[in-house]
Amino acid sequence: MLCFEDFQPGHSFALATHQVTADEIVEFATEFDPQPMHLSEEAGRASILGGLSASGWHTASLFMRMMFDGWLSRSTSEGSPGIDVMEWKKPVLAGDTLSGRSTVLDARPLRTRPGLGLVKFQHEVQNQRGEVVMRGENPIMMRMRDPDEAAA
Amino acid sequence: MLCFEDFQPGHSFALATHQVTADEIVEFATEFDPQPMHLSEEAGRASILGGLSASGWHTASLFMRMMFDGWLSRSTSEGSPGIDVMEWKKPVLAGDTLSGRSTVLDARPLRTRPGLGLVKFQHEVQNQRGEVVMRGENPIMMRMRDPDEAAA
């Protein structure tokens, strides 16, 4: 298991890859974000996005799963207090294959929660052409392998 | 339709309400965020969240739909470049009823895209006890009712 001590600034961890289908774009949008450009190819082409494109909240949720499968499921994560910033840089279109990485920006023990540390990550998701489609920063709480050593 | 000109700093717009079910928490988590505390009541109670709790990405996606139904569907929204900050302040538990508001922080014409303006919102989602469960800020692009007037 990856513990707090394993997340050193500069280290990076690969996300799993995911191919986005038209069906899942429409299914997510129907439930959570029924704006026309997320519901049909025609409306997508008529918008500034240029085609049937995933809701930004769908891309964010897909990123979560790609992170889980890529490395988070092998870590001592205790969840996250939020998102510091998230930019949707390019449209995510039906047929795109997404990949990416999480890179450690900072890591520090949490004084208020002994045995836990806060690791701040920069996440990047790119498409099959290497274009960054989403970039974000968020902190994740991680249990320590050896709490006594960090307290010392 | 609500246009750029209708979003003045200090104005606020109600989100639709939504009651969160255990089934939808588990369904979302199974697809996007299969951490144990989002998959069963038992694992949720054993975690720092205190019960079966929605993934933060689920809460964010529910917020998007509550915003769409509350006011965004009656606006000239052209989408958003991202999220400035998003805090998950309290667990969202099965059975919670969510409500909230979007308040305008700032609004300015976009020089690079004539006829569009950028409106920066603070969003708050609260539960049935009035506790804020999620708070965030994000900018949304809005078409103008009268582009010539803004350019003048």
CSV table of C-alpha atoms in Angstrom, one decimal:
chain,number,residue,atom,x,y,z
A,1,MET,CA,0.0,0.0,0.0
A,2,LEU,CA,1.1,3.5,-0.8
A,3,CYS,CA,1.2,5.5,2.5
A,4,PHE,CA,1.7,9.2,3.3
A,5,GLU,CA,5.5,8.6,3.4
A,6,ASP,CA,5.5,7.4,-0.2
A,7,PHE,CA,4.2,10.7,-1.6
A,8,GLN,CA,7.3,12.9,-2.1
A,9,PRO,CA,7.1,16.2,-4.0
A,10,GLY,CA,7.8,15.6,-7.7
A,11,HIS,CA,6.8,11.9,-7.7
A,12,SER,CA,4.0,11.1,-10.1
A,13,PHE,CA,1.5,8.3,-10.5
A,14,ALA,CA,-0.2,7.2,-13.7
A,15,LEU,CA,-4.0,7.3,-14.1
A,16,ALA,CA,-5.7,4.4,-15.8
A,17,THR,CA,-6.8,5.0,-19.4
A,18,HIS,CA,-10.4,5.3,-20.4
A,19,GLN,CA,-12.1,5.5,-23.8
A,20,VAL,CA,-15.2,7.7,-23.7
A,21,THR,CA,-18.3,6.6,-25.6
A,22,ALA,CA,-21.2,8.6,-27.0
A,23,ASP,CA,-23.6,6.5,-24.9
A,24,GLU,CA,-22.0,7.3,-21.6
A,25,ILE,CA,-21.7,11.0,-22.4
A,26,VAL,CA,-25.5,11.1,-23.1
A,27,GLU,CA,-26.3,8.9,-20.1
A,28,PHE,CA,-24.3,11.1,-17.6
A,29,ALA,CA,-25.7,14.3,-19.1
A,30,THR,CA,-29.3,13.1,-19.0
A,31,GLU,CA,-28.9,12.6,-15.3
A,32,PHE,CA,-26.7,15.4,-14.2
A,33,ASP,CA,-26.1,18.1,-16.9
A,34,PRO,CA,-28.8,18.1,-19.6
A,35,GLN,CA,-27.4,21.0,-21.7
A,36,PRO,CA,-27.9,20.3,-25.4
A,37,MET,CA,-24.2,20.0,-26.3
A,38,HIS,CA,-23.9,17.0,-24.0
A,39,LEU,CA,-27.0,15.3,-25.4
A,40,SER,CA,-26.6,15.1,-29.2
A,41,GLU,CA,-23.9,15.2,-31.9
A,42,GLU,CA,-26.0,17.9,-33.7
A,43,ALA,CA,-26.3,20.2,-30.8
A,44,GLY,CA,-22.6,19.6,-29.9
A,45,ARG,CA,-21.5,20.6,-33.4
A,46,ALA,CA,-23.6,23.8,-33.2
A,47,SER,CA,-21.9,24.8,-29.9
A,48,ILE,CA,-18.4,26.2,-29.3
A,49,LEU,CA,-17.4,22.6,-28.3
A,50,GLY,CA,-17.5,21.3,-31.8
A,51,GLY,CA,-19.2,17.9,-31.3
A,52,LEU,CA,-21.0,15.7,-28.7
A,53,SER,CA,-18.9,16.5,-25.7
A,54,ALA,CA,-18.8,15.3,-22.1
A,55,SER,CA,-20.0,17.5,-19.3
A,56,GLY,CA,-17.1,18.9,-17.3
A,57,TRP,CA,-18.5,17.1,-14.3
A,58,HIS,CA,-18.5,13.9,-16.2
A,59,THR,CA,-14.8,14.4,-17.1
A,60,ALA,CA,-14.1,15.1,-13.5
A,61,SER,CA,-16.0,11.9,-12.4
A,62,LEU,CA,-14.1,9.8,-15.1
A,63,PHE,CA,-10.9,11.3,-13.8
A,64,MET,CA,-11.8,10.1,-10.3
A,65,ARG,CA,-12.3,6.6,-11.6
A,66,MET,CA,-9.0,6.7,-13.6
A,67,MET,CA,-7.2,7.8,-10.4
A,68,PHE,CA,-8.9,5.1,-8.4
A,69,ASP,CA,-7.9,2.4,-10.9
A,70,GLY,CA,-4.5,3.9,-11.5
A,71,TRP,CA,-3.2,4.3,-8.0
A,72,LEU,CA,-5.7,5.5,-5.4
A,73,SER,CA,-7.0,2.0,-4.7
A,74,ARG,CA,-3.5,0.9,-3.7
A,75,SER,CA,-3.2,3.8,-1.2
A,76,THR,CA,-4.2,4.6,2.4
A,77,SER,CA,-6.5,7.5,1.2
A,78,GLU,CA,-9.0,8.8,3.7
A,79,GLY,CA,-10.7,11.1,1.2
A,80,SER,CA,-10.3,14.7,0.3
A,81,PRO,CA,-11.5,18.1,1.7
A,82,GLY,CA,-12.1,19.5,-1.8
A,83,ILE,CA,-10.7,20.8,-5.0
A,84,ASP,CA,-8.3,23.8,-5.1
A,85,VAL,CA,-8.7,24.5,-8.8
A,86,MET,CA,-10.0,22.5,-11.9
A,87,GLU,CA,-9.7,23.8,-15.4
A,88,TRP,CA,-11.6,22.3,-18.4
A,89,LYS,CA,-9.0,23.1,-21.1
A,90,LYS,CA,-10.4,21.3,-24.2
A,91,PRO,CA,-13.7,19.5,-25.1
A,92,VAL,CA,-13.8,15.8,-24.3
A,93,LEU,CA,-15.5,14.3,-27.4
A,94,ALA,CA,-17.1,10.9,-28.0
A,95,GLY,CA,-14.3,8.4,-29.0
A,96,ASP,CA,-11.5,10.2,-27.1
A,97,THR,CA,-9.1,8.0,-25.1
A,98,LEU,CA,-8.1,9.7,-21.9
A,99,SER,CA,-5.0,9.1,-19.8
A,100,GLY,CA,-3.0,11.2,-17.3
A,101,ARG,CA,-1.0,11.5,-14.1
A,102,SER,CA,-1.2,12.8,-10.6
A,103,THR,CA,2.0,14.6,-9.4
A,104,VAL,CA,2.8,15.4,-5.8
A,105,LEU,CA,3.2,19.1,-5.2
A,106,ASP,CA,3.4,19.1,-1.4
A,107,ALA,CA,3.0,16.7,1.6
A,108,ARG,CA,2.7,17.6,5.3
A,109,PRO,CA,1.5,15.8,8.5
A,110,LEU,CA,-1.9,17.0,9.8
A,111,ARG,CA,-1.4,18.4,13.3
A,112,THR,CA,-5.2,18.0,14.0
A,113,ARG,CA,-5.4,14.4,13.0
A,114,PRO,CA,-2.4,12.3,14.3
A,115,GLY,CA,-1.5,9.5,11.9
A,116,LEU,CA,-2.8,11.4,8.8
A,117,GLY,CA,-1.0,13.6,6.3
A,118,LEU,CA,-2.3,15.9,3.6
A,119,VAL,CA,-0.8,15.3,0.1
A,120,LYS,CA,-1.5,18.0,-2.5
A,121,PHE,CA,-1.6,16.8,-6.1
A,122,GLN,CA,-1.6,18.3,-9.5
A,123,HIS,CA,-3.7,16.1,-11.8
A,124,GLU,CA,-3.6,16.2,-15.6
A,125,VAL,CA,-5.9,14.4,-18.0
A,126,GLN,CA,-5.0,14.3,-21.7
A,127,ASN,CA,-6.6,12.9,-24.9
A,128,GLN,CA,-5.1,10.6,-27.5
A,129,ARG,CA,-3.4,13.5,-29.2
A,130,GLY,CA,-1.5,14.5,-26.0
A,131,GLU,CA,-3.7,17.6,-25.5
A,132,VAL,CA,-4.4,18.4,-21.9
A,133,VAL,CA,-8.2,18.4,-21.5
A,134,MET,CA,-8.4,18.9,-17.8
A,135,ARG,CA,-5.9,20.1,-15.1
A,136,GLY,CA,-6.6,20.4,-11.4
A,137,GLU,CA,-5.1,20.5,-8.0
A,138,ASN,CA,-6.5,18.8,-4.9
A,139,PRO,CA,-5.4,17.6,-1.5
A,140,ILE,CA,-5.9,14.0,-0.4
A,141,MET,CA,-5.6,12.8,3.2
A,142,MET,CA,-3.3,9.7,3.6
A,143,ARG,CA,-2.6,7.5,6.6
A,144,MET,CA,1.0,7.2,7.6
A,145,ARG,CA,2.9,3.9,7.6
A,146,ASP,CA,4.7,5.0,10.8
A,147,PRO,CA,2.8,7.7,12.7
A,148,ASP,CA,5.4,7.7,15.6
A,149,GLU,CA,8.2,8.7,13.2
A,150,ALA,CA,6.3,11.7,11.8
A,151,ALA,CA,5.5,12.9,15.3
A,152,ALA,CA,9.1,12.7,16.3
B,1,MET,CA,-34.1,34.0,-20.5
B,2,LEU,CA,-31.5,35.2,-18.0
B,3,CYS,CA,-28.8,37.0,-19.9
B,4,PHE,CA,-25.4,38.3,-18.9
B,5,GLU,CA,-27.0,41.6,-18.0
B,6,ASP,CA,-29.2,40.0,-15.4
B,7,PHE,CA,-26.3,38.7,-13.3
B,8,GLN,CA,-25.4,41.6,-11.0
B,9,PRO,CA,-23.0,41.1,-8.0
B,10,GLY,CA,-25.0,40.2,-4.9
B,11,HIS,CA,-27.9,38.7,-6.8
B,12,SER,CA,-28.6,35.1,-5.9
B,13,PHE,CA,-30.5,32.3,-7.6
B,14,ALA,CA,-32.0,29.2,-5.8
B,15,LEU,CA,-30.9,25.7,-6.7
B,16,ALA,CA,-33.6,23.0,-7.1
B,17,THR,CA,-33.8,20.7,-4.1
B,18,HIS,CA,-32.9,17.0,-4.2
B,19,GLN,CA,-33.3,14.1,-1.8
B,20,VAL,CA,-30.3,11.7,-1.9
B,21,THR,CA,-31.0,8.0,-1.8
B,22,ALA,CA,-28.8,5.2,-0.8
B,23,ASP,CA,-29.3,3.5,-4.2
B,24,GLU,CA,-28.0,6.5,-6.1
B,25,ILE,CA,-25.0,6.9,-3.8
B,26,VAL,CA,-24.0,3.3,-4.4
B,27,GLU,CA,-24.8,3.5,-8.2
B,28,PHE,CA,-22.6,6.6,-8.7
B,29,ALA,CA,-19.8,5.2,-6.6
B,30,THR,CA,-19.8,1.8,-8.3
B,31,GLU,CA,-19.2,3.6,-11.6
B,32,PHE,CA,-16.9,6.5,-10.6
B,33,ASP,CA,-15.6,6.3,-7.0
B,34,PRO,CA,-15.7,2.8,-5.6
B,35,GLN,CA,-14.1,3.6,-2.2
B,36,PRO,CA,-15.7,1.5,0.6
B,37,MET,CA,-17.4,4.4,2.5
B,38,HIS,CA,-19.4,5.2,-0.7
B,39,LEU,CA,-20.5,1.6,-1.2
B,40,SER,CA,-22.1,0.3,2.0
B,41,GLU,CA,-23.6,1.6,5.2
B,42,GLU,CA,-21.2,-0.6,7.3
B,43,ALA,CA,-18.1,0.8,5.6
B,44,GLY,CA,-19.4,4.3,5.8
B,45,ARG,CA,-20.0,4.0,9.6
B,46,ALA,CA,-16.5,2.6,10.0
B,47,SER,CA,-15.0,5.7,8.2
B,48,ILE,CA,-14.6,9.3,9.4
B,49,LEU,CA,-17.8,10.1,7.4
B,50,GLY,CA,-20.1,8.3,9.8
B,51,GLY,CA,-22.4,6.5,7.4
B,52,LEU,CA,-23.1,5.7,3.7
B,53,SER,CA,-22.0,8.9,2.1
B,54,ALA,CA,-22.0,10.3,-1.4
B,55,SER,CA,-18.7,10.7,-3.3
B,56,GLY,CA,-17.7,14.3,-3.4
B,57,TRP,CA,-17.8,14.0,-7.2
B,58,HIS,CA,-21.4,12.8,-6.9
B,59,THR,CA,-22.3,15.8,-4.7
B,60,ALA,CA,-20.7,18.0,-7.3
B,61,SER,CA,-22.7,16.3,-10.1
B,62,LEU,CA,-25.9,16.6,-8.1
B,63,PHE,CA,-25.2,20.3,-7.6
B,64,MET,CA,-24.9,20.7,-11.3
B,65,ARG,CA,-28.3,19.2,-11.9
B,66,MET,CA,-29.8,21.3,-9.0
B,67,MET,CA,-28.3,24.4,-10.6
B,68,PHE,CA,-29.6,23.4,-14.1
B,69,ASP,CA,-33.2,22.8,-12.8
B,70,GLY,CA,-33.1,25.8,-10.5
B,71,TRP,CA,-31.9,28.5,-12.9
B,72,LEU,CA,-29.3,27.5,-15.5
B,73,SER,CA,-31.8,26.0,-17.9
B,74,ARG,CA,-33.5,29.5,-18.1
B,75,SER,CA,-30.1,31.3,-18.8
B,76,THR,CA,-28.0,31.9,-21.9
B,77,SER,CA,-25.1,29.8,-20.4
B,78,GLU,CA,-22.4,28.8,-22.9
B,79,GLY,CA,-20.6,26.6,-20.3
B,80,SER,CA,-17.7,27.1,-17.9
B,81,PRO,CA,-13.9,27.0,-18.1
B,82,GLY,CA,-13.6,25.3,-14.8
B,83,ILE,CA,-13.9,25.5,-11.0
B,84,ASP,CA,-12.0,28.0,-8.9
B,85,VAL,CA,-12.4,26.2,-5.7
B,86,MET,CA,-14.7,23.5,-4.3
B,87,GLU,CA,-14.9,22.5,-0.6
B,88,TRP,CA,-16.6,19.4,0.7
B,89,LYS,CA,-17.5,20.6,4.2
B,90,LYS,CA,-19.7,17.9,5.6
B,91,PRO,CA,-20.6,14.3,4.6
B,92,VAL,CA,-23.7,13.9,2.3
B,93,LEU,CA,-25.6,10.9,3.8
B,94,ALA,CA,-28.3,8.7,2.4
B,95,GLY,CA,-31.7,10.4,3.1
B,96,ASP,CA,-30.3,14.0,3.1
B,97,THR,CA,-32.3,16.6,1.3
B,98,LEU,CA,-30.1,19.1,-0.5
B,99,SER,CA,-30.9,22.7,-1.4
B,100,GLY,CA,-28.8,25.8,-2.1
B,101,ARG,CA,-28.1,29.0,-4.0
B,102,SER,CA,-25.7,30.5,-6.5
B,103,THR,CA,-24.7,34.1,-5.8
B,104,VAL,CA,-23.0,36.4,-8.2
B,105,LEU,CA,-19.6,37.6,-7.1
B,106,ASP,CA,-18.5,39.4,-10.3
B,107,ALA,CA,-19.5,39.9,-13.9
B,108,ARG,CA,-17.5,41.2,-16.8
B,109,PRO,CA,-17.6,41.2,-20.6
B,110,LEU,CA,-15.1,38.9,-22.4
B,111,ARG,CA,-12.9,40.9,-24.6
B,112,THR,CA,-11.8,37.9,-26.6
B,113,ARG,CA,-15.4,36.7,-27.3
B,114,PRO,CA,-17.7,39.5,-28.3
B,115,GLY,CA,-21.3,39.0,-27.1
B,116,LEU,CA,-20.2,36.9,-24.2
B,117,GLY,CA,-19.6,37.8,-20.6
B,118,LEU,CA,-18.0,35.8,-17.7
B,119,VAL,CA,-20.1,35.6,-14.5
B,120,LYS,CA,-18.3,34.4,-11.4
B,121,PHE,CA,-20.6,32.6,-8.9
B,122,GLN,CA,-20.3,31.4,-5.3
B,123,HIS,CA,-22.4,28.2,-4.9
B,124,GLU,CA,-23.6,26.8,-1.6
B,125,VAL,CA,-25.3,23.4,-1.1
B,126,GLN,CA,-26.8,22.7,2.3
B,127,ASN,CA,-28.6,19.8,3.9
B,128,GLN,CA,-32.0,19.7,5.7
B,129,ARG,CA,-30.4,20.9,8.9
B,130,GLY,CA,-29.1,24.0,7.2
B,131,GLU,CA,-25.5,22.8,7.3
B,132,VAL,CA,-23.4,23.8,4.3
B,133,VAL,CA,-22.1,20.5,2.8
B,134,MET,CA,-20.4,21.9,-0.3
B,135,ARG,CA,-19.2,25.4,-1.2
B,136,GLY,CA,-17.6,26.4,-4.4
B,137,GLU,CA,-16.8,29.2,-6.8
B,138,ASN,CA,-16.9,28.9,-10.6
B,139,PRO,CA,-17.2,31.2,-13.6
B,140,ILE,CA,-19.9,30.6,-16.3
B,141,MET,CA,-20.0,32.2,-19.7
B,142,MET,CA,-23.3,34.0,-20.6
B,143,ARG,CA,-24.5,35.5,-23.8
B,144,MET,CA,-25.5,39.1,-23.7
B,145,ARG,CA,-29.0,40.3,-24.4
B,146,ASP,CA,-27.6,43.4,-26.1
B,147,PRO,CA,-23.9,42.9,-27.2
B,148,ASP,CA,-23.7,46.4,-28.8
B,149,GLU,CA,-24.5,48.1,-25.5
B,150,ALA,CA,-21.7,46.3,-23.7
B,151,ALA,CA,-19.2,47.1,-26.4
B,152,ALA,CA,-20.1,50.8,-26.3
